[in-house]
Coordinates of C-alpha atoms in Angstrom, one line a residue:
M1 CA 127.6 106.9 95.1
E2 CA 127.6 107.5 91.3
C3 CA 125.0 105.4 89.5
Q4 CA 126.2 103.6 86.4
R5 CA 123.9 102.3 83.7
N6 CA 125.7 100.1 81.2
I7 CA 123.1 97.5 80.0
S8 CA 119.6 97.6 78.5
E9 CA 118.3 94.1 79.4
F10 CA 118.7 90.9 81.4
F11 CA 118.1 87.3 80.4
L12 CA 116.2 85.1 82.8
M13 CA 117.2 81.4 82.9
G14 CA 113.8 80.4 84.2
L15 CA 112.9 77.3 86.1
S16 CA 114.2 74.7 83.6
S17 CA 115.5 74.4 80.1
K18 CA 113.7 71.0 79.4
Q19 CA 110.8 71.4 77.1
N20 CA 108.5 68.8 78.8
I21 CA 109.0 70.5 82.2
Q22 CA 108.3 73.9 80.7
V23 CA 105.0 72.6 79.3
F24 CA 104.0 71.1 82.6
C25 CA 104.9 74.3 84.5
F26 CA 103.0 76.4 82.0
M27 CA 99.8 74.4 82.6
F28 CA 100.3 74.3 86.4
F29 CA 101.1 77.9 86.9
S30 CA 98.3 79.0 84.6
F31 CA 96.0 77.1 86.8
C32 CA 97.6 78.6 90.0
Y33 CA 97.3 82.1 88.7
L34 CA 93.6 81.6 87.7
A35 CA 92.9 80.2 91.1
I36 CA 94.6 83.2 92.8
L37 CA 92.6 85.6 90.8
C38 CA 89.3 83.8 91.2
G39 CA 89.8 83.0 94.9
N40 CA 90.8 86.5 95.9
L41 CA 88.2 88.2 93.8
L42 CA 85.6 85.9 95.4
I43 CA 86.7 87.0 98.9
L44 CA 86.8 90.7 97.8
I45 CA 83.3 90.7 96.3
S46 CA 81.8 88.6 99.1
I47 CA 83.2 90.8 101.9
R48 CA 82.4 94.1 100.2
C49 CA 78.8 93.0 99.4
S50 CA 78.1 91.8 102.9
S51 CA 78.1 93.1 106.5
L52 CA 81.4 91.5 107.1
F53 CA 83.2 94.5 105.7
N54 CA 82.3 96.4 108.9
Q55 CA 84.3 94.0 111.0
P56 CA 88.0 94.8 111.3
M57 CA 89.2 91.3 110.6
Y58 CA 87.4 91.1 107.3
Y59 CA 88.3 94.6 106.5
F60 CA 92.0 93.6 106.7
L61 CA 91.2 90.4 104.8
C62 CA 89.7 92.4 102.0
H63 CA 92.9 94.4 101.7
L64 CA 95.0 91.3 102.0
S65 CA 93.2 89.8 99.0
S66 CA 93.8 92.9 96.9
V67 CA 97.5 93.0 97.7
D68 CA 97.8 89.2 97.0
I69 CA 96.5 89.9 93.5
C70 CA 98.9 92.7 92.9
Y71 CA 101.8 90.8 94.5
T72 CA 101.5 87.7 92.5
S73 CA 100.8 89.6 89.3
C74 CA 104.2 91.1 89.5
V75 CA 105.8 87.8 88.7
T76 CA 103.3 85.1 87.5
P77 CA 102.1 86.5 84.2
K78 CA 105.8 87.1 83.1
L79 CA 106.7 83.5 84.3
I80 CA 103.8 82.0 82.3
G81 CA 104.7 83.9 79.2
D82 CA 108.4 83.0 79.4
L83 CA 107.6 79.3 79.5
L84 CA 106.3 79.6 75.9
V85 CA 109.4 81.3 74.5
R86 CA 113.1 80.4 74.3
R87 CA 114.5 83.9 74.8
K88 CA 113.4 85.0 78.3
N89 CA 114.6 88.6 78.3
I90 CA 113.4 91.5 80.4
S91 CA 114.4 95.2 80.0
Y92 CA 116.5 96.9 82.6
E93 CA 113.6 99.2 83.5
N94 CA 111.1 96.4 83.9
C95 CA 113.6 94.4 85.9
M96 CA 114.1 97.3 88.4
L97 CA 110.3 97.8 88.5
Q98 CA 109.8 94.1 89.2
V99 CA 112.2 94.3 92.2
F100 CA 110.4 97.4 93.5
A101 CA 106.9 95.9 93.0
M102 CA 107.7 92.6 94.6
H103 CA 109.2 94.1 97.7
F104 CA 106.6 96.9 97.9
F105 CA 103.5 94.6 97.8
G106 CA 105.4 91.9 99.7
M107 CA 106.1 94.2 102.7
I108 CA 102.5 95.5 102.5
E109 CA 101.2 91.9 102.8
V110 CA 103.6 91.3 105.8
L111 CA 102.3 94.4 107.6
I112 CA 98.7 93.6 106.9
L113 CA 99.2 90.1 108.4
T114 CA 100.7 91.8 111.4
A115 CA 97.6 94.1 111.7
M116 CA 95.4 91.0 111.5
A117 CA 97.4 89.3 114.3
F118 CA 97.0 92.5 116.4
D119 CA 93.3 92.4 115.7
R120 CA 93.0 88.8 116.9
Y121 CA 95.1 89.7 120.0
V122 CA 92.8 92.5 120.9
A123 CA 89.6 90.4 120.2
I124 CA 90.7 87.6 122.4
C125 CA 92.8 89.3 125.1
R126 CA 90.9 92.6 125.4
P127 CA 87.4 91.8 124.3
L128 CA 85.7 94.5 126.3
H129 CA 87.8 97.2 124.6
Y130 CA 87.8 95.6 121.2
M131 CA 85.4 98.1 119.4
V132 CA 87.2 101.1 120.9
I133 CA 90.8 99.9 120.1
M134 CA 89.9 98.5 116.6
S135 CA 87.8 101.5 115.5
R136 CA 87.4 102.0 111.7
T137 CA 89.7 105.1 112.0
R138 CA 92.5 102.9 113.5
C139 CA 92.0 100.3 110.9
H140 CA 92.4 102.9 108.2
I141 CA 95.6 104.1 109.9
L142 CA 97.0 100.5 110.0
I143 CA 96.3 100.0 106.3
W144 CA 97.9 103.4 105.4
A145 CA 100.9 102.5 107.6
S146 CA 101.3 99.2 105.7
W147 CA 101.5 101.1 102.4
V148 CA 104.0 103.6 103.8
G149 CA 106.0 100.7 105.2
G150 CA 106.0 99.0 101.8
A151 CA 107.4 102.1 100.2
A152 CA 110.0 102.7 102.9
H153 CA 111.2 99.1 102.4
S154 CA 111.2 98.9 98.6
F155 CA 112.7 102.2 97.6
P156 CA 116.1 101.6 99.3
Q157 CA 116.2 98.1 97.7
V158 CA 115.9 99.6 94.2
F159 CA 118.3 102.5 94.9
M160 CA 121.0 100.0 95.9
L161 CA 120.6 98.1 92.6
I162 CA 120.3 101.0 90.1
C163 CA 123.7 102.3 91.2
L164 CA 125.5 99.0 90.3
P165 CA 127.4 98.3 87.1
F166 CA 126.5 95.0 85.5
C167 CA 128.7 92.6 83.5
D168 CA 128.3 91.8 79.8
T169 CA 126.9 88.3 80.8
T170 CA 123.6 89.4 82.2
E171 CA 122.0 85.9 82.6
I172 CA 120.0 85.8 85.9
D173 CA 119.6 82.3 87.3
H174 CA 116.0 82.9 88.4
Y175 CA 112.5 83.3 86.9
Y176 CA 112.2 86.9 88.0
C177 CA 114.4 89.8 89.0
D178 CA 115.4 89.7 92.6
I179 CA 118.2 91.2 94.7
F180 CA 120.6 88.4 95.2
P181 CA 120.6 87.1 91.6
L182 CA 121.2 90.6 90.4
L183 CA 124.1 91.1 92.8
K184 CA 125.6 88.0 91.4
V185 CA 125.9 89.5 87.9
A186 CA 127.1 92.9 89.1
C187 CA 130.7 93.8 88.1
T188 CA 131.7 95.3 91.4
D189 CA 132.1 94.3 95.1
T190 CA 128.6 93.9 96.4
Y191 CA 129.4 92.8 99.9
I192 CA 128.1 96.0 101.6
T193 CA 125.0 96.0 99.3
G194 CA 124.3 92.4 100.2
V195 CA 124.6 93.1 103.9
L196 CA 122.2 96.0 103.6
A197 CA 119.8 93.8 101.6
V198 CA 119.8 91.1 104.3
A199 CA 119.3 93.8 107.0
N200 CA 116.4 95.3 105.0
S201 CA 114.6 92.1 104.0
G202 CA 115.8 89.1 106.0
T203 CA 116.1 90.8 109.4
V204 CA 112.8 92.6 109.0
A205 CA 111.0 89.4 108.0
L206 CA 112.5 87.5 111.0
V207 CA 111.6 90.3 113.5
I208 CA 108.0 90.5 112.3
F209 CA 107.8 86.7 112.3
V210 CA 109.0 86.5 115.9
V211 CA 106.5 89.3 116.9
L212 CA 103.6 87.4 115.2
F213 CA 104.7 84.1 116.8
G214 CA 104.8 85.8 120.2
S215 CA 101.4 87.3 119.8
Y216 CA 99.9 83.9 119.0
V217 CA 101.6 82.4 122.0
V218 CA 99.9 85.0 124.2
I219 CA 96.6 84.4 122.4
L220 CA 96.8 80.6 123.0
F221 CA 97.8 81.2 126.6
T222 CA 94.8 83.5 127.1
L223 CA 92.4 81.0 125.6
R224 CA 92.7 78.7 128.6
N225 CA 90.2 81.0 130.4
H226 CA 87.6 80.8 127.6
S227 CA 84.7 78.4 127.2
A228 CA 85.1 75.3 125.0
E229 CA 83.0 77.0 122.2
G230 CA 85.0 80.2 122.5
R231 CA 88.3 78.3 122.3
R232 CA 87.1 76.4 119.2
K233 CA 86.1 79.5 117.3
A234 CA 89.2 81.4 118.2
L235 CA 91.5 78.5 117.4
S236 CA 89.8 78.1 114.0
T237 CA 90.4 81.8 113.1
C238 CA 94.0 81.9 114.5
G239 CA 94.8 78.6 112.9
S240 CA 94.1 80.2 109.5
H241 CA 96.3 83.1 110.3
I242 CA 99.2 80.9 111.6
T243 CA 99.0 78.7 108.4
V244 CA 99.3 81.8 106.1
V245 CA 102.1 83.3 108.2
V246 CA 104.1 80.0 108.1
L247 CA 103.6 79.5 104.3
F248 CA 104.7 83.1 103.6
F249 CA 107.4 83.8 106.2
G250 CA 109.2 80.4 106.2
P251 CA 110.5 80.5 102.6
S252 CA 111.0 84.3 102.8
I253 CA 113.3 84.0 105.8
F254 CA 115.2 81.3 104.1
A255 CA 115.6 83.4 100.9
Y256 CA 116.7 86.6 102.6
L257 CA 118.1 85.9 106.1
R258 CA 121.5 84.4 105.0
P259 CA 124.8 85.5 103.4
P260 CA 124.0 87.4 100.2
T261 CA 124.5 84.5 97.7
T262 CA 122.3 82.3 95.5
F263 CA 121.4 78.6 95.8
P264 CA 119.7 76.2 93.3
E265 CA 116.9 75.8 95.8
D266 CA 116.1 79.5 95.7
K267 CA 113.7 79.1 92.8
I268 CA 111.7 76.4 94.6
F269 CA 111.4 78.4 97.8
A270 CA 110.5 81.6 95.8
L271 CA 107.6 79.7 94.3
F272 CA 106.1 79.3 97.8
Y273 CA 106.0 83.0 98.6
T274 CA 105.2 84.3 95.1
I275 CA 102.6 81.8 93.9
I276 CA 101.8 78.9 96.3
A277 CA 101.0 80.9 99.4
P278 CA 98.8 83.5 97.6
M279 CA 97.0 80.6 96.0
F280 CA 96.2 78.9 99.3
N281 CA 95.3 82.1 101.1
P282 CA 91.7 82.2 99.8
L283 CA 91.2 78.5 100.6
I284 CA 92.6 78.8 104.1
Y285 CA 90.4 81.9 104.9
T286 CA 87.2 80.4 103.5
L287 CA 87.2 76.7 104.2
R288 CA 88.1 77.2 107.9
N289 CA 85.8 80.2 108.4
T290 CA 82.1 79.7 108.9
E291 CA 81.2 83.4 108.7
M292 CA 83.1 83.7 105.4
K293 CA 81.4 80.6 103.9
N294 CA 78.0 81.9 105.0
A295 CA 78.7 85.3 103.4
I296 CA 79.8 83.7 100.1
K297 CA 76.6 81.6 100.0
K298 CA 74.4 84.6 100.9
V299 CA 76.0 87.0 98.4
W300 CA 76.3 84.7 95.4
C301 CA 73.0 82.9 96.0
Q302 CA 71.3 86.4 96.0
K303 CA 73.1 87.3 92.8
T304 CA 72.1 84.1 91.1
L305 CA 68.4 84.5 92.2
S306 CA 68.4 88.2 91.0
V307 CA 69.8 87.1 87.6
E308 CA 67.2 84.3 87.3
K309 CA 64.4 86.8 88.1
H310 CA 65.7 89.3 85.6
N311 CA 65.7 86.6 82.9

């Protein structure tokens, strides 16, 4: 397939053209992005500076927080900046880079969530073999596999788009570059490309969601044989994971597992998996986790005391 490059930039229509709504969105998403950065950095530093980093679950959580920062930074700073200007343009190169980065870090996050579900399955269903199965070497392999999987998912997405010719009217009805809005402004038949995009994104998201859902069903079934205290602790941890999975996968499946077209609701659903879910992840994993709260208190209280002694 011969690649055709006939434009230099796209124009994003954004969330709304009304000035008062744009001002509100600017303030709201600025707060959201600051919360994402602070919350995930808090988790990163607290885990790395405590003994929790040696536990597989928190090792994965540390990587999840890093990917969350990268993932939301692909879109949110551009969105916030565009709310202050009338001309919301993005170069062709940056648009393709945004598509690649969103799918790259998004798939890595999906696979890390899968690794975390596997970790909880082993911890609850195979507790005697937990340290052998979830060795640090195997954890490294799972993280590297997540990055390889992210690359294997995102490169085909971009290759399908860079070979498309685009029309003179390059207004994208979205606040960032994504596959279906770009297919809508392409000047060629994109049916096959759309089907491939659905297979690569929507089907993969659905299959992984079903696998995750099935693993948690098995976990909940196994918990019947545990003590009341063991059930409470396991349910607390698994409840955090399930909440994150639902927040991320629900809107993602709606966005990609359907005929390749666009709907007005796409922007709202996209906000959930690009900004809202990454913002709530730190709260979900800290407020519902006693070990995480204790680690945060220990690390940051020690830092505060050391600073006071130094002064």
